[in-house]
Amino acid sequence: MEAAQLRATARPIPSVTGALRAVEAVLLAGGQRTARRNAWTSVLEDRRRAKDRTDAQYVLEAAATGRPRAT
């Protein structure tokens, strides 16, 4: 009975891999935040470029047909 009780309360020894993962998580937490911020900035920049391309396409089509773009 005592052995079962000891086994239930004994804490497992952390593995080296587990310890390294924990350290990595602490050290990279800020890096993940920066990566998310950079990704969002890229999304916004892509949207801006897409809008600019669309606007340029309308201007070129209007110039080719001689008709102003309807707003």
Tab-separated table of N, CA, C and O in Angstrom:
chain	number	residue	atom	x	y	z
A	1	MET	N	0.822	-1.187	0.000
A	1	MET	CA	0.000	0.000	0.000
A	1	MET	C	0.872	1.259	0.000
A	1	MET	O	0.551	2.219	-0.666
A	2	GLU	N	1.950	1.232	0.733
A	2	GLU	CA	2.840	2.371	0.814
A	2	GLU	C	3.492	2.676	-0.543
A	2	GLU	O	3.649	3.823	-0.927
A	3	ALA	N	3.831	1.654	-1.307
A	3	ALA	CA	4.456	1.850	-2.615
A	3	ALA	C	3.471	2.532	-3.578
A	3	ALA	O	3.855	3.412	-4.341
A	4	ALA	N	2.227	2.140	-3.552
A	4	ALA	CA	1.227	2.752	-4.421
A	4	ALA	C	1.031	4.220	-4.055
A	4	ALA	O	0.882	5.072	-4.924
A	5	GLN	N	1.058	4.494	-2.773
A	5	GLN	CA	0.896	5.858	-2.322
A	5	GLN	C	2.105	6.710	-2.746
A	5	GLN	O	1.944	7.831	-3.201
A	6	LEU	N	3.289	6.138	-2.662
A	6	LEU	CA	4.491	6.840	-3.048
A	6	LEU	C	4.481	7.129	-4.548
A	6	LEU	O	4.813	8.207	-4.993
A	7	ARG	N	4.058	6.152	-5.343
A	7	ARG	CA	4.005	6.315	-6.791
A	7	ARG	C	3.012	7.410	-7.191
A	7	ARG	O	3.263	8.164	-8.110
A	8	ALA	N	1.911	7.517	-6.501
A	8	ALA	CA	0.887	8.501	-6.839
A	8	ALA	C	1.344	9.919	-6.517
A	8	ALA	O	0.951	10.863	-7.186
A	9	THR	N	2.179	10.077	-5.507
A	9	THR	CA	2.584	11.414	-5.106
A	9	THR	C	3.950	11.805	-5.656
A	9	THR	O	4.310	12.967	-5.596
A	10	ALA	N	4.717	10.869	-6.196
A	10	ALA	CA	6.043	11.186	-6.709
A	10	ALA	C	5.911	12.010	-7.985
A	10	ALA	O	5.066	11.758	-8.831
A	11	ARG	N	6.736	13.034	-8.099
A	11	ARG	CA	6.711	13.876	-9.288
A	11	ARG	C	7.690	13.307	-10.309
A	11	ARG	O	8.800	12.936	-9.964
A	12	PRO	N	7.273	13.266	-11.570
A	12	PRO	CA	8.184	12.740	-12.588
A	12	PRO	C	9.371	13.682	-12.788
A	12	PRO	O	9.248	14.898	-12.647
A	13	ILE	N	10.499	13.112	-13.085
A	13	ILE	CA	11.697	13.904	-13.334
A	13	ILE	C	11.579	14.500	-14.736
A	13	ILE	O	11.332	13.773	-15.696
A	14	PRO	N	11.718	15.812	-14.867
A	14	PRO	CA	11.582	16.411	-16.192
A	14	PRO	C	12.719	15.958	-17.112
A	14	PRO	O	13.858	15.818	-16.677
A	15	SER	N	12.374	15.720	-18.349
A	15	SER	CA	13.391	15.299	-19.303
A	15	SER	C	14.161	16.524	-19.784
A	15	SER	O	13.711	17.665	-19.643
A	16	VAL	N	15.301	16.293	-20.366
A	16	VAL	CA	16.102	17.383	-20.912
A	16	VAL	C	15.327	18.065	-22.033
A	16	VAL	O	15.311	19.290	-22.142
A	17	THR	N	14.643	17.268	-22.850
A	17	THR	CA	13.862	17.831	-23.949
A	17	THR	C	12.762	18.744	-23.423
A	17	THR	O	12.554	19.842	-23.938
A	18	GLY	N	12.066	18.289	-22.389
A	18	GLY	CA	11.011	19.108	-21.802
A	18	GLY	C	11.548	20.404	-21.236
A	18	GLY	O	10.949	21.467	-21.393
A	19	ALA	N	12.697	20.320	-20.581
A	19	ALA	CA	13.308	21.522	-20.006
A	19	ALA	C	13.722	22.499	-21.108
A	19	ALA	O	13.502	23.708	-20.999
A	20	LEU	N	14.297	21.976	-22.195
A	20	LEU	CA	14.701	22.848	-23.305
A	20	LEU	C	13.491	23.496	-23.971
A	20	LEU	O	13.540	24.668	-24.363
A	21	ARG	N	12.415	22.743	-24.095
A	21	ARG	CA	11.194	23.318	-24.684
A	21	ARG	C	10.637	24.436	-23.815
A	21	ARG	O	10.159	25.446	-24.315
A	22	ALA	N	10.701	24.251	-22.502
A	22	ALA	CA	10.205	25.290	-21.591
A	22	ALA	C	11.058	26.549	-21.701
A	22	ALA	O	10.527	27.666	-21.771
A	23	VAL	N	12.364	26.385	-21.746
A	23	VAL	CA	13.265	27.539	-21.883
A	23	VAL	C	13.016	28.222	-23.229
A	23	VAL	O	12.954	29.445	-23.317
A	24	GLU	N	12.862	27.423	-24.279
A	24	GLU	CA	12.606	27.970	-25.608
A	24	GLU	C	11.309	28.780	-25.625
A	24	GLU	O	11.252	29.867	-26.204
A	25	ALA	N	10.277	28.271	-24.978
A	25	ALA	CA	8.992	28.973	-24.952
A	25	ALA	C	9.127	30.329	-24.268
A	25	ALA	O	8.563	31.318	-24.726
A	26	VAL	N	9.895	30.373	-23.190
A	26	VAL	CA	10.079	31.639	-22.469
A	26	VAL	C	10.889	32.615	-23.314
A	26	VAL	O	10.540	33.791	-23.436
A	27	LEU	N	11.960	32.123	-23.937
A	27	LEU	CA	12.834	33.004	-24.702
A	27	LEU	C	12.190	33.498	-25.995
A	27	LEU	O	12.458	34.612	-26.431
A	28	LEU	N	11.350	32.686	-26.614
A	28	LEU	CA	10.787	33.044	-27.910
A	28	LEU	C	9.413	33.700	-27.824
A	28	LEU	O	8.837	34.037	-28.854
A	29	ALA	N	8.893	33.882	-26.629
A	29	ALA	CA	7.558	34.469	-26.501
A	29	ALA	C	7.506	35.845	-27.159
A	29	ALA	O	6.576	36.164	-27.885
A	30	GLY	N	8.502	36.667	-26.943
A	30	GLY	CA	8.555	37.975	-27.580
A	30	GLY	C	8.740	37.872	-29.071
A	30	GLY	O	8.207	38.666	-29.841
A	31	GLY	N	9.507	36.886	-29.511
A	31	GLY	CA	9.733	36.688	-30.938
A	31	GLY	C	8.463	36.304	-31.667
A	31	GLY	O	8.225	36.736	-32.795
A	32	GLN	N	7.632	35.514	-31.026
A	32	GLN	CA	6.363	35.132	-31.648
A	32	GLN	C	5.460	36.354	-31.778
A	32	GLN	O	4.762	36.523	-32.773
A	33	ARG	N	5.484	37.200	-30.779
A	33	ARG	CA	4.693	38.425	-30.827
A	33	ARG	C	5.162	39.303	-31.988
A	33	ARG	O	4.362	39.844	-32.754
A	34	THR	N	6.481	39.413	-32.137
A	34	THR	CA	7.043	40.204	-33.230
A	34	THR	C	6.680	39.594	-34.571
A	34	THR	O	6.338	40.315	-35.510
A	35	ALA	N	6.727	38.277	-34.662
A	35	ALA	CA	6.385	37.601	-35.920
A	35	ALA	C	4.926	37.862	-36.292
A	35	ALA	O	4.613	38.115	-37.463
A	36	ARG	N	4.032	37.806	-35.321
A	36	ARG	CA	2.613	38.085	-35.603
A	36	ARG	C	2.423	39.532	-36.054
A	36	ARG	O	1.672	39.812	-36.993
A	37	ARG	N	3.118	40.453	-35.399
A	37	ARG	CA	3.014	41.863	-35.768
A	37	ARG	C	3.542	42.079	-37.189
A	37	ARG	O	2.931	42.786	-37.996
A	38	ASN	N	4.673	41.441	-37.521
A	38	ASN	CA	5.229	41.554	-38.866
A	38	ASN	C	4.294	40.949	-39.900
A	38	ASN	O	4.154	41.485	-41.003
A	39	ALA	N	3.672	39.827	-39.570
A	39	ALA	CA	2.736	39.189	-40.502
A	39	ALA	C	1.545	40.101	-40.761
A	39	ALA	O	1.107	40.247	-41.918
A	40	TRP	N	1.016	40.737	-39.727
A	40	TRP	CA	-0.135	41.626	-39.910
A	40	TRP	C	0.259	42.846	-40.741
A	40	TRP	O	-0.495	43.297	-41.613
A	41	THR	N	1.457	43.370	-40.497
A	41	THR	CA	1.942	44.491	-41.289
A	41	THR	C	2.042	44.094	-42.760
A	41	THR	O	1.689	44.877	-43.645
A	42	SER	N	2.484	42.881	-43.027
A	42	SER	CA	2.572	42.393	-44.403
A	42	SER	C	1.195	42.286	-45.038
A	42	SER	O	1.019	42.610	-46.215
A	43	VAL	N	0.219	41.820	-44.279
A	43	VAL	CA	-1.151	41.720	-44.795
A	43	VAL	C	-1.664	43.102	-45.182
A	43	VAL	O	-2.232	43.299	-46.263
A	44	LEU	N	-1.460	44.075	-44.308
A	44	LEU	CA	-1.921	45.439	-44.604
A	44	LEU	C	-1.216	46.015	-45.828
A	44	LEU	O	-1.842	46.679	-46.662
A	45	GLU	N	0.081	45.744	-45.949
A	45	GLU	CA	0.839	46.226	-47.102
A	45	GLU	C	0.358	45.561	-48.393
A	45	GLU	O	0.229	46.216	-49.427
A	46	ASP	N	0.062	44.266	-48.328
A	46	ASP	CA	-0.472	43.560	-49.505
A	46	ASP	C	-1.815	44.138	-49.924
A	46	ASP	O	-2.090	44.295	-51.116
A	47	ARG	N	-2.655	44.462	-48.956
A	47	ARG	CA	-3.959	45.058	-49.274
A	47	ARG	C	-3.783	46.424	-49.936
A	47	ARG	O	-4.488	46.766	-50.885
A	48	ARG	N	-2.829	47.204	-49.426
A	48	ARG	CA	-2.577	48.521	-50.007
A	48	ARG	C	-2.088	48.385	-51.447
A	48	ARG	O	-2.549	49.096	-52.355
A	49	ARG	N	-1.166	47.442	-51.681
A	49	ARG	CA	-0.663	47.238	-53.048
A	49	ARG	C	-1.764	46.750	-53.976
A	49	ARG	O	-1.825	47.161	-55.140
A	50	ALA	N	-2.641	45.884	-53.488
A	50	ALA	CA	-3.751	45.404	-54.314
A	50	ALA	C	-4.672	46.560	-54.690
A	50	ALA	O	-5.124	46.658	-55.844
A	51	LYS	N	-4.946	47.440	-53.747
A	51	LYS	CA	-5.783	48.604	-54.043
A	51	LYS	C	-5.102	49.496	-55.065
A	51	LYS	O	-5.745	49.988	-56.012
A	52	ASP	N	-3.803	49.718	-54.907
A	52	ASP	CA	-3.064	50.542	-55.863
A	52	ASP	C	-3.100	49.931	-57.263
A	52	ASP	O	-3.243	50.643	-58.262
A	53	ARG	N	-2.957	48.592	-57.347
A	53	ARG	CA	-3.019	47.919	-58.655
A	53	ARG	C	-4.382	48.104	-59.289
A	53	ARG	O	-4.499	48.369	-60.486
A	54	THR	N	-5.434	47.954	-58.488
A	54	THR	CA	-6.797	48.115	-59.001
A	54	THR	C	-7.017	49.546	-59.495
A	54	THR	O	-7.569	49.755	-60.576
A	55	ASP	N	-6.560	50.518	-58.717
A	55	ASP	CA	-6.699	51.920	-59.120
A	55	ASP	C	-5.934	52.187	-60.417
A	55	ASP	O	-6.437	52.875	-61.316
A	56	ALA	N	-4.728	51.650	-60.521
A	56	ALA	CA	-3.932	51.842	-61.737
A	56	ALA	C	-4.614	51.197	-62.942
A	56	ALA	O	-4.598	51.755	-64.048
A	57	GLN	N	-5.221	50.042	-62.718
A	57	GLN	CA	-5.927	49.362	-63.808
A	57	GLN	C	-7.090	50.222	-64.308
A	57	GLN	O	-7.284	50.373	-65.518
A	58	TYR	N	-7.861	50.812	-63.401
A	58	TYR	CA	-8.968	51.685	-63.793
A	58	TYR	C	-8.466	52.895	-64.579
A	58	TYR	O	-9.058	53.301	-65.577
A	59	VAL	N	-7.360	53.480	-64.133
A	59	VAL	CA	-6.802	54.651	-64.807
A	59	VAL	C	-6.367	54.274	-66.218
A	59	VAL	O	-6.656	54.985	-67.188
A	60	LEU	N	-5.686	53.137	-66.353
A	60	LEU	CA	-5.231	52.708	-67.677
A	60	LEU	C	-6.405	52.403	-68.599
A	60	LEU	O	-6.384	52.743	-69.787
A	61	GLU	N	-7.433	51.746	-68.063
A	61	GLU	CA	-8.615	51.450	-68.882
A	61	GLU	C	-9.332	52.731	-69.296
A	61	GLU	O	-9.790	52.859	-70.434
A	62	ALA	N	-9.431	53.687	-68.391
A	62	ALA	CA	-10.076	54.956	-68.709
A	62	ALA	C	-9.281	55.704	-69.773
A	62	ALA	O	-9.850	56.307	-70.689
A	63	ALA	N	-7.946	55.659	-69.671
A	63	ALA	CA	-7.105	56.333	-70.657
A	63	ALA	C	-7.228	55.647	-72.024
A	63	ALA	O	-7.243	56.315	-73.056
A	64	ALA	N	-7.350	54.330	-72.024
A	64	ALA	CA	-7.433	53.593	-73.282
A	64	ALA	C	-8.783	53.818	-73.973
A	64	ALA	O	-8.862	53.899	-75.203
A	65	THR	N	-9.850	53.938	-73.196
A	65	THR	CA	-11.179	54.107	-73.779
A	65	THR	C	-11.574	55.573	-73.924
A	65	THR	O	-12.533	55.891	-74.611
A	66	GLY	N	-10.855	56.458	-73.267
A	66	GLY	CA	-11.171	57.872	-73.334
A	66	GLY	C	-12.325	58.272	-72.444
A	66	GLY	O	-12.855	59.371	-72.528
A	67	ARG	N	-12.749	57.344	-71.563
A	67	ARG	CA	-13.859	57.658	-70.642
A	67	ARG	C	-13.330	57.766	-69.225
A	67	ARG	O	-12.528	56.936	-68.799
A	68	PRO	N	-13.791	58.776	-68.502
A	68	PRO	CA	-13.357	58.886	-67.085
A	68	PRO	C	-13.988	57.775	-66.247
A	68	PRO	O	-15.047	57.275	-66.579
A	69	ARG	N	-13.316	57.465	-65.193
A	69	ARG	CA	-13.789	56.423	-64.281
A	69	ARG	C	-14.965	56.960	-63.486
A	69	ARG	O	-14.934	58.073	-62.964
A	70	ALA	N	-16.016	56.160	-63.371
A	70	ALA	CA	-17.175	56.538	-62.549
A	70	ALA	C	-16.816	56.331	-61.093
A	70	ALA	O	-16.239	55.323	-60.714
A	71	THR	N	-17.160	57.309	-60.244
A	71	THR	CA	-16.828	57.181	-58.824
A	71	THR	C	-18.002	56.764	-58.007
A	71	THR	O	-19.123	56.874	-58.311
